[in-house]
Amino acid sequence: MDNKWVIETQDLTKRYGNFTAVDSLNLTLNKGEVFGLLGPNGAGKTTTILMLLGLTERTSGRVQVLGFDPARQPLQVKARVGYLPDQIGFYDDLTARENLSYIAKLNGIPRVEARQRIDSLLARVGLSDVVNKVVGAFSRGMRQRLGVAEVLLKEPQVIIMDEPTLGLDPEAARQFLAMIREMKHEGITIMLSSHLLHQVQAVCDRVGLFQKGRMVLEGPVSELAQKVLGGGYQLHLEVNGQPAPIERALLNLTDVTDVTHAGNRFTVKARRDLRADAARAAIQAGGNLLALDVDAPSLDEIYTQYFQEVEHVHA
Amino acid sequence: MSMLKPALSLPSDQIPGKQSDQPQVTQPATRRGREGSPWTGLWAVVTKDMADHLTSTRMRILEILIVLTAAGTVYAAMQTLRTTVSEDPFLFLKLFTTARDPLPAFVSFLSFLVPLIAIALTFDAVNGEFNQRTLSRVLAQPIYRDALLMGKFLASFFTLTLVLTAIWLLIIGLGILGLGLPPNGEEVVRAFTFLIATIFYGGIWLALALVFSTVFRQPATAALASIAVWLFFIIFWGIVADVVAQVIRPITIGMPQELLAQAELAQTLARFSPNTLYVEAMMGLLHPAVRSFGFVLPSELQGAMLGAPLPLDQSLLLIWPQITGLIAGTLLLFALCYTLFQRQEIRA
Ligand SMILES: Nc1ncnc2c1ncn2[C@@H]1O[C@H](COP(=O)(O)OP(=O)(O)OP(=O)(O)O)[C@@H](O)[C@H]1O
Ligand SMILES: [Mg+2]
């Protein structure tokens, strides 16, 4: 049993009757990594998560979470892994504290210790004012924060979250992402699924793109951009001078795929971050460089482009 | 394929003893290979659920109902008992069984109220967690499903025991005050065994409603199904038993043996109803004069004075099968529920 990986799956497969929900998944997560699961509805993200936790039995394949097999040693896994389900519910007629106390008891955390942890966690997620309010009166965002407090209660080594920012307002989502970075800082390994691509891009070290039960793309966003978009960097230049020679000079740079301009604003599409070369080229072509900016490739574009290509192939 | 396809869609490798039809299974995840105690977290579940039950409005209403019933019927029984001779050696037991127009005896109320309380305790035990979406969160904690289900059952069972014991003590207390004398030892044993029988009679309905709460996603459906089964046994089962007995053991020439065979079959069938078992146990315990539930042949009567009370041990022997029947029914239904719940997808 090698403990190099925090999560490791080999040919993990789940079938419901004849339907294959997850198909031969091979996935590894490093300690302290934030991994994003992406993909259309029904792609198998939730099913994968449930198998990692031992909440659904796999059909075949191998899974190790922190060196434990979730099907045979579910208690070991669940004592160390925090799970935030996609549809998070609490006992509506219990208070925030009572809800967390119950979870603490199920985890066998001693009473006094549990009380301290609950107080500090509720403060950390900004719910100190409503500790003794019944959860039935909580808003969606408050429940989500309570969910985060609950996940942290057992001091997990791994946190798995299914669409954690669903239904959060932009400010709440921003705070939530900050919280994820904090947890990563504490050395917690995190796996999250989401449909909000810019959020995934903002926090994830690596993403996996699921389609019909298979992981079709996997890697850091920049690598995927290379694979799918062939780069995907966009440079914005503001240059005073003759547009024609400047445009020609920019087009002649290696790794540039396209140049357009409107007035003195040029847009360059490139496979790499070409800021330095573009600035030099513009100046050498007799222009006065006023501004220079770059858009890194966005996950949004990668996602859209990938699925357009796939549709194209199928059509 | 429906996204909401509910229970019972797990692969065959989960059914114990059944070989998986997928040869590539590298680690058939059978429950036998699990590590750790299935009862981890049991008491956390029991205490939480019991606290829920004891503070719920639903239980308050039922408690008030049963206390009023007990007080009313026992008071009425005492009025009757005062006017009759107080020579009876089992005066205390009469508190439970004496009816006075227009009120039926307390035990008749009990055979109605106990199923009602039991069903009210568990009809939303499992599907309630589903609908509140707390189930996946709770099962993501280091406990097995066994602990959750067992905890829910025990919490309801203890609540029922608590309520019934309180009522039992209330009646004994009222009796001591009203009749002015304490119960004798035999009466205490008989009344206590009757309490046990009542608790397990409730246990059957608890387990039945728990089964329905696992099968049906809607608590209202589970409650209706439980009440339907209860009404079926109360109203129709006796008729069904008679009809089936007439078909299987028809009376062709009118021999006494034929009559007896038919009646015995009808009685056996009737005993599949928990109500029959409970009523028989109640008769045997609270009416010491009852010596048999079957048909007494003249030979059996010889030497036994009709109407003379049966000794305690004989009475206990008489109703022993009924009590074991009630306990066995509770355990069987719980086992069924357990199997269903183990194989259920927890995704809402
Ligand atoms: N109990 C079940 N029985 C049959 N099929 C199921 C069951 N549960 C899930 N599925 C199917 O498995 C597939 C994968 O579902 P899953 O929930 O993993 O998708 P997802 O990637 O999480 O989708 P979403 O983005 O909508 O949350 C879906 O097509 C779904 O219909
Ligand atoms: Mg999902």
JSON list of N, CA and C and ligand atoms in Angstrom, two decimals, chain A residues 16-17 19-22 39-48 86 162-163 193 195 210, chain B residues 1-6 9 345 347, ligand 1:
[
{"chain": "A", "resi": 16, "resn": "TYR", "atom": "N", "xyz": [-25.01, 1.32, -13.24]},
{"chain": "A", "resi": 16, "resn": "TYR", "atom": "CA", "xyz": [-26.39, 1.15, -12.77]},
{"chain": "A", "resi": 16, "resn": "TYR", "atom": "C", "xyz": [-27.09, 0.33, -13.84]},
{"chain": "A", "resi": 17, "resn": "GLY", "atom": "N", "xyz": [-27.25, -0.97, -13.60]},
{"chain": "A", "resi": 17, "resn": "GLY", "atom": "CA", "xyz": [-27.80, -1.82, -14.66]},
{"chain": "A", "resi": 17, "resn": "GLY", "atom": "C", "xyz": [-26.85, -1.82, -15.84]},
{"chain": "A", "resi": 19, "resn": "PHE", "atom": "N", "xyz": [-26.26, 0.87, -17.57]},
{"chain": "A", "resi": 19, "resn": "PHE", "atom": "CA", "xyz": [-25.76, 2.23, -17.75]},
{"chain": "A", "resi": 19, "resn": "PHE", "atom": "C", "xyz": [-24.48, 2.42, -16.96]},
{"chain": "A", "resi": 20, "resn": "THR", "atom": "N", "xyz": [-23.44, 2.90, -17.62]},
{"chain": "A", "resi": 20, "resn": "THR", "atom": "CA", "xyz": [-22.17, 3.12, -16.94]},
{"chain": "A", "resi": 20, "resn": "THR", "atom": "C", "xyz": [-22.07, 4.58, -16.52]},
{"chain": "A", "resi": 21, "resn": "ALA", "atom": "N", "xyz": [-22.15, 4.82, -15.23]},
{"chain": "A", "resi": 21, "resn": "ALA", "atom": "CA", "xyz": [-22.12, 6.19, -14.73]},
{"chain": "A", "resi": 21, "resn": "ALA", "atom": "C", "xyz": [-20.69, 6.70, -14.61]},
{"chain": "A", "resi": 22, "resn": "VAL", "atom": "N", "xyz": [-19.76, 5.80, -14.21]},
{"chain": "A", "resi": 22, "resn": "VAL", "atom": "CA", "xyz": [-18.35, 6.17, -14.15]},
{"chain": "A", "resi": 22, "resn": "VAL", "atom": "C", "xyz": [-17.59, 5.04, -14.81]},
{"chain": "A", "resi": 39, "resn": "GLY", "atom": "N", "xyz": [-17.67, 19.13, -15.73]},
{"chain": "A", "resi": 39, "resn": "GLY", "atom": "CA", "xyz": [-18.37, 18.31, -16.71]},
{"chain": "A", "resi": 39, "resn": "GLY", "atom": "C", "xyz": [-19.84, 18.57, -16.70]},
{"chain": "A", "resi": 40, "resn": "PRO", "atom": "N", "xyz": [-20.50, 18.23, -17.80]},
{"chain": "A", "resi": 40, "resn": "PRO", "atom": "CA", "xyz": [-21.94, 18.50, -17.90]},
{"chain": "A", "resi": 40, "resn": "PRO", "atom": "C", "xyz": [-22.74, 17.69, -16.88]},
{"chain": "A", "resi": 41, "resn": "ASN", "atom": "N", "xyz": [-24.01, 18.03, -16.74]},
{"chain": "A", "resi": 41, "resn": "ASN", "atom": "CA", "xyz": [-24.89, 17.29, -15.83]},
{"chain": "A", "resi": 41, "resn": "ASN", "atom": "C", "xyz": [-24.91, 15.82, -16.21]},
{"chain": "A", "resi": 42, "resn": "GLY", "atom": "N", "xyz": [-24.86, 14.98, -15.18]},
{"chain": "A", "resi": 42, "resn": "GLY", "atom": "CA", "xyz": [-24.93, 13.54, -15.43]},
{"chain": "A", "resi": 42, "resn": "GLY", "atom": "C", "xyz": [-23.62, 12.94, -15.92]},
{"chain": "A", "resi": 43, "resn": "ALA", "atom": "N", "xyz": [-22.52, 13.69, -15.82]},
{"chain": "A", "resi": 43, "resn": "ALA", "atom": "CA", "xyz": [-21.25, 13.18, -16.32]},
{"chain": "A", "resi": 43, "resn": "ALA", "atom": "C", "xyz": [-20.63, 12.17, -15.37]},
{"chain": "A", "resi": 44, "resn": "GLY", "atom": "N", "xyz": [-21.09, 12.13, -14.11]},
{"chain": "A", "resi": 44, "resn": "GLY", "atom": "CA", "xyz": [-20.57, 11.14, -13.16]},
{"chain": "A", "resi": 44, "resn": "GLY", "atom": "C", "xyz": [-19.75, 11.73, -12.04]},
{"chain": "A", "resi": 45, "resn": "LYS", "atom": "N", "xyz": [-19.82, 13.02, -11.85]},
{"chain": "A", "resi": 45, "resn": "LYS", "atom": "CA", "xyz": [-19.01, 13.66, -10.80]},
{"chain": "A", "resi": 45, "resn": "LYS", "atom": "C", "xyz": [-19.48, 13.23, -9.41]},
{"chain": "A", "resi": 46, "resn": "THR", "atom": "N", "xyz": [-20.79, 13.37, -9.16]},
{"chain": "A", "resi": 46, "resn": "THR", "atom": "CA", "xyz": [-21.31, 13.01, -7.84]},
{"chain": "A", "resi": 46, "resn": "THR", "atom": "C", "xyz": [-21.09, 11.52, -7.56]},
{"chain": "A", "resi": 47, "resn": "THR", "atom": "N", "xyz": [-21.31, 10.70, -8.57]},
{"chain": "A", "resi": 47, "resn": "THR", "atom": "CA", "xyz": [-21.12, 9.26, -8.40]},
{"chain": "A", "resi": 47, "resn": "THR", "atom": "C", "xyz": [-19.67, 8.96, -7.99]},
{"chain": "A", "resi": 48, "resn": "THR", "atom": "N", "xyz": [-18.73, 9.62, -8.65]},
{"chain": "A", "resi": 48, "resn": "THR", "atom": "CA", "xyz": [-17.32, 9.44, -8.29]},
{"chain": "A", "resi": 48, "resn": "THR", "atom": "C", "xyz": [-17.08, 9.81, -6.83]},
{"chain": "A", "resi": 86, "resn": "ASP", "atom": "N", "xyz": [-23.99, 17.96, -2.35]},
{"chain": "A", "resi": 86, "resn": "ASP", "atom": "CA", "xyz": [-24.48, 19.03, -3.22]},
{"chain": "A", "resi": 86, "resn": "ASP", "atom": "C", "xyz": [-25.76, 19.65, -2.68]},
{"chain": "A", "resi": 162, "resn": "ASP", "atom": "N", "xyz": [-19.25, 18.94, -3.19]},
{"chain": "A", "resi": 162, "resn": "ASP", "atom": "CA", "xyz": [-20.02, 18.79, -4.42]},
{"chain": "A", "resi": 162, "resn": "ASP", "atom": "C", "xyz": [-20.78, 20.09, -4.67]},
{"chain": "A", "resi": 163, "resn": "GLU", "atom": "N", "xyz": [-20.41, 20.80, -5.69]},
{"chain": "A", "resi": 163, "resn": "GLU", "atom": "CA", "xyz": [-21.02, 22.08, -6.05]},
{"chain": "A", "resi": 163, "resn": "GLU", "atom": "C", "xyz": [-21.20, 23.01, -4.84]},
{"chain": "A", "resi": 193, "resn": "SER", "atom": "N", "xyz": [-16.43, 19.77, -7.01]},
{"chain": "A", "resi": 193, "resn": "SER", "atom": "CA", "xyz": [-17.05, 19.77, -8.32]},
{"chain": "A", "resi": 193, "resn": "SER", "atom": "C", "xyz": [-17.81, 21.07, -8.46]},
{"chain": "A", "resi": 195, "resn": "HIS", "atom": "N", "xyz": [-19.89, 23.89, -11.57]},
{"chain": "A", "resi": 195, "resn": "HIS", "atom": "CA", "xyz": [-20.19, 24.31, -12.94]},
{"chain": "A", "resi": 195, "resn": "HIS", "atom": "C", "xyz": [-19.75, 25.75, -13.15]},
{"chain": "A", "resi": 210, "resn": "PHE", "atom": "N", "xyz": [-14.99, 15.76, -17.00]},
{"chain": "A", "resi": 210, "resn": "PHE", "atom": "CA", "xyz": [-15.73, 14.52, -17.14]},
{"chain": "A", "resi": 210, "resn": "PHE", "atom": "C", "xyz": [-16.72, 14.63, -18.29]},
{"chain": "B", "resi": 1, "resn": "MET", "atom": "N", "xyz": [-33.81, 6.85, -18.83]},
{"chain": "B", "resi": 1, "resn": "MET", "atom": "CA", "xyz": [-33.67, 6.43, -17.43]},
{"chain": "B", "resi": 1, "resn": "MET", "atom": "C", "xyz": [-33.94, 7.60, -16.50]},
{"chain": "B", "resi": 2, "resn": "SER", "atom": "N", "xyz": [-34.78, 7.37, -15.55]},
{"chain": "B", "resi": 2, "resn": "SER", "atom": "CA", "xyz": [-35.16, 8.47, -14.66]},
{"chain": "B", "resi": 2, "resn": "SER", "atom": "C", "xyz": [-34.01, 8.85, -13.74]},
{"chain": "B", "resi": 3, "resn": "MET", "atom": "N", "xyz": [-33.84, 10.13, -13.54]},
{"chain": "B", "resi": 3, "resn": "MET", "atom": "CA", "xyz": [-32.82, 10.61, -12.62]},
{"chain": "B", "resi": 3, "resn": "MET", "atom": "C", "xyz": [-33.19, 10.28, -11.19]},
{"chain": "B", "resi": 4, "resn": "LEU", "atom": "N", "xyz": [-34.48, 10.06, -10.98]},
{"chain": "B", "resi": 4, "resn": "LEU", "atom": "CA", "xyz": [-34.94, 9.90, -9.59]},
{"chain": "B", "resi": 4, "resn": "LEU", "atom": "C", "xyz": [-35.17, 8.44, -9.27]},
{"chain": "B", "resi": 5, "resn": "LYS", "atom": "N", "xyz": [-34.57, 7.60, -10.03]},
{"chain": "B", "resi": 5, "resn": "LYS", "atom": "CA", "xyz": [-34.77, 6.18, -9.77]},
{"chain": "B", "resi": 5, "resn": "LYS", "atom": "C", "xyz": [-34.37, 5.89, -8.33]},
{"chain": "B", "resi": 6, "resn": "PRO", "atom": "N", "xyz": [-35.31, 5.40, -7.53]},
{"chain": "B", "resi": 6, "resn": "PRO", "atom": "CA", "xyz": [-35.02, 5.31, -6.10]},
{"chain": "B", "resi": 6, "resn": "PRO", "atom": "C", "xyz": [-34.27, 4.05, -5.72]},
{"chain": "B", "resi": 9, "resn": "SER", "atom": "N", "xyz": [-31.14, -0.27, -6.47]},
{"chain": "B", "resi": 9, "resn": "SER", "atom": "CA", "xyz": [-30.54, -0.38, -7.78]},
{"chain": "B", "resi": 9, "resn": "SER", "atom": "C", "xyz": [-29.06, -0.68, -7.68]},
{"chain": "B", "resi": 345, "resn": "GLU", "atom": "N", "xyz": [-29.83, 3.45, -2.25]},
{"chain": "B", "resi": 345, "resn": "GLU", "atom": "CA", "xyz": [-28.96, 4.56, -2.65]},
{"chain": "B", "resi": 345, "resn": "GLU", "atom": "C", "xyz": [-29.26, 5.73, -1.72]},
{"chain": "B", "resi": 347, "resn": "ARG", "atom": "N", "xyz": [-28.26, 8.81, -2.24]},
{"chain": "B", "resi": 347, "resn": "ARG", "atom": "CA", "xyz": [-28.36, 10.08, -2.96]},
{"chain": "B", "resi": 347, "resn": "ARG", "atom": "C", "xyz": [-29.82, 10.52, -3.02]},
{"chain": "C", "resi": 1, "resn": "LIG", "atom": "N1", "xyz": [-29.44, 5.38, -8.48]},
{"chain": "C", "resi": 1, "resn": "LIG", "atom": "C1", "xyz": [-29.21, 5.53, -9.79]},
{"chain": "C", "resi": 1, "resn": "LIG", "atom": "N2", "xyz": [-29.72, 4.65, -10.66]},
{"chain": "C", "resi": 1, "resn": "LIG", "atom": "C2", "xyz": [-29.49, 4.79, -11.99]},
{"chain": "C", "resi": 1, "resn": "LIG", "atom": "N3", "xyz": [-28.76, 5.74, -12.54]},
{"chain": "C", "resi": 1, "resn": "LIG", "atom": "C3", "xyz": [-28.22, 6.66, -11.72]},
{"chain": "C", "resi": 1, "resn": "LIG", "atom": "C4", "xyz": [-28.41, 6.60, -10.31]},
{"chain": "C", "resi": 1, "resn": "LIG", "atom": "N4", "xyz": [-27.75, 7.62, -9.75]},
{"chain": "C", "resi": 1, "resn": "LIG", "atom": "C5", "xyz": [-27.18, 8.30, -10.77]},
{"chain": "C", "resi": 1, "resn": "LIG", "atom": "N5", "xyz": [-27.45, 7.73, -11.94]},
{"chain": "C", "resi": 1, "resn": "LIG", "atom": "C6", "xyz": [-26.99, 8.17, -13.27]},
{"chain": "C", "resi": 1, "resn": "LIG", "atom": "O1", "xyz": [-25.60, 8.29, -13.25]},
{"chain": "C", "resi": 1, "resn": "LIG", "atom": "C7", "xyz": [-25.19, 9.37, -14.06]},
{"chain": "C", "resi": 1, "resn": "LIG", "atom": "C8", "xyz": [-24.17, 10.21, -13.32]},
{"chain": "C", "resi": 1, "resn": "LIG", "atom": "O2", "xyz": [-24.79, 10.93, -12.30]},
{"chain": "C", "resi": 1, "resn": "LIG", "atom": "P1", "xyz": [-24.03, 11.96, -11.37]},
{"chain": "C", "resi": 1, "resn": "LIG", "atom": "O3", "xyz": [-24.97, 12.39, -10.35]},
{"chain": "C", "resi": 1, "resn": "LIG", "atom": "O4", "xyz": [-22.76, 11.35, -10.94]},
{"chain": "C", "resi": 1, "resn": "LIG", "atom": "O5", "xyz": [-23.74, 13.15, -12.37]},
{"chain": "C", "resi": 1, "resn": "LIG", "atom": "P2", "xyz": [-23.07, 14.56, -12.02]},
{"chain": "C", "resi": 1, "resn": "LIG", "atom": "O6", "xyz": [-21.86, 14.62, -12.88]},
{"chain": "C", "resi": 1, "resn": "LIG", "atom": "O7", "xyz": [-22.90, 14.72, -10.57]},
{"chain": "C", "resi": 1, "resn": "LIG", "atom": "O8", "xyz": [-24.16, 15.54, -12.60]},
{"chain": "C", "resi": 1, "resn": "LIG", "atom": "P3", "xyz": [-24.62, 16.99, -12.04]},
{"chain": "C", "resi": 1, "resn": "LIG", "atom": "O9", "xyz": [-23.69, 17.96, -12.65]},
{"chain": "C", "resi": 1, "resn": "LIG", "atom": "O10", "xyz": [-25.99, 17.12, -12.63]},
{"chain": "C", "resi": 1, "resn": "LIG", "atom": "O11", "xyz": [-24.61, 16.95, -10.57]},
{"chain": "C", "resi": 1, "resn": "LIG", "atom": "C9", "xyz": [-26.43, 10.14, -14.45]},
{"chain": "C", "resi": 1, "resn": "LIG", "atom": "O12", "xyz": [-26.72, 9.88, -15.79]},
{"chain": "C", "resi": 1, "resn": "LIG", "atom": "C10", "xyz": [-27.50, 9.56, -13.58]},
{"chain": "C", "resi": 1, "resn": "LIG", "atom": "O13", "xyz": [-28.73, 9.51, -14.24]}
]
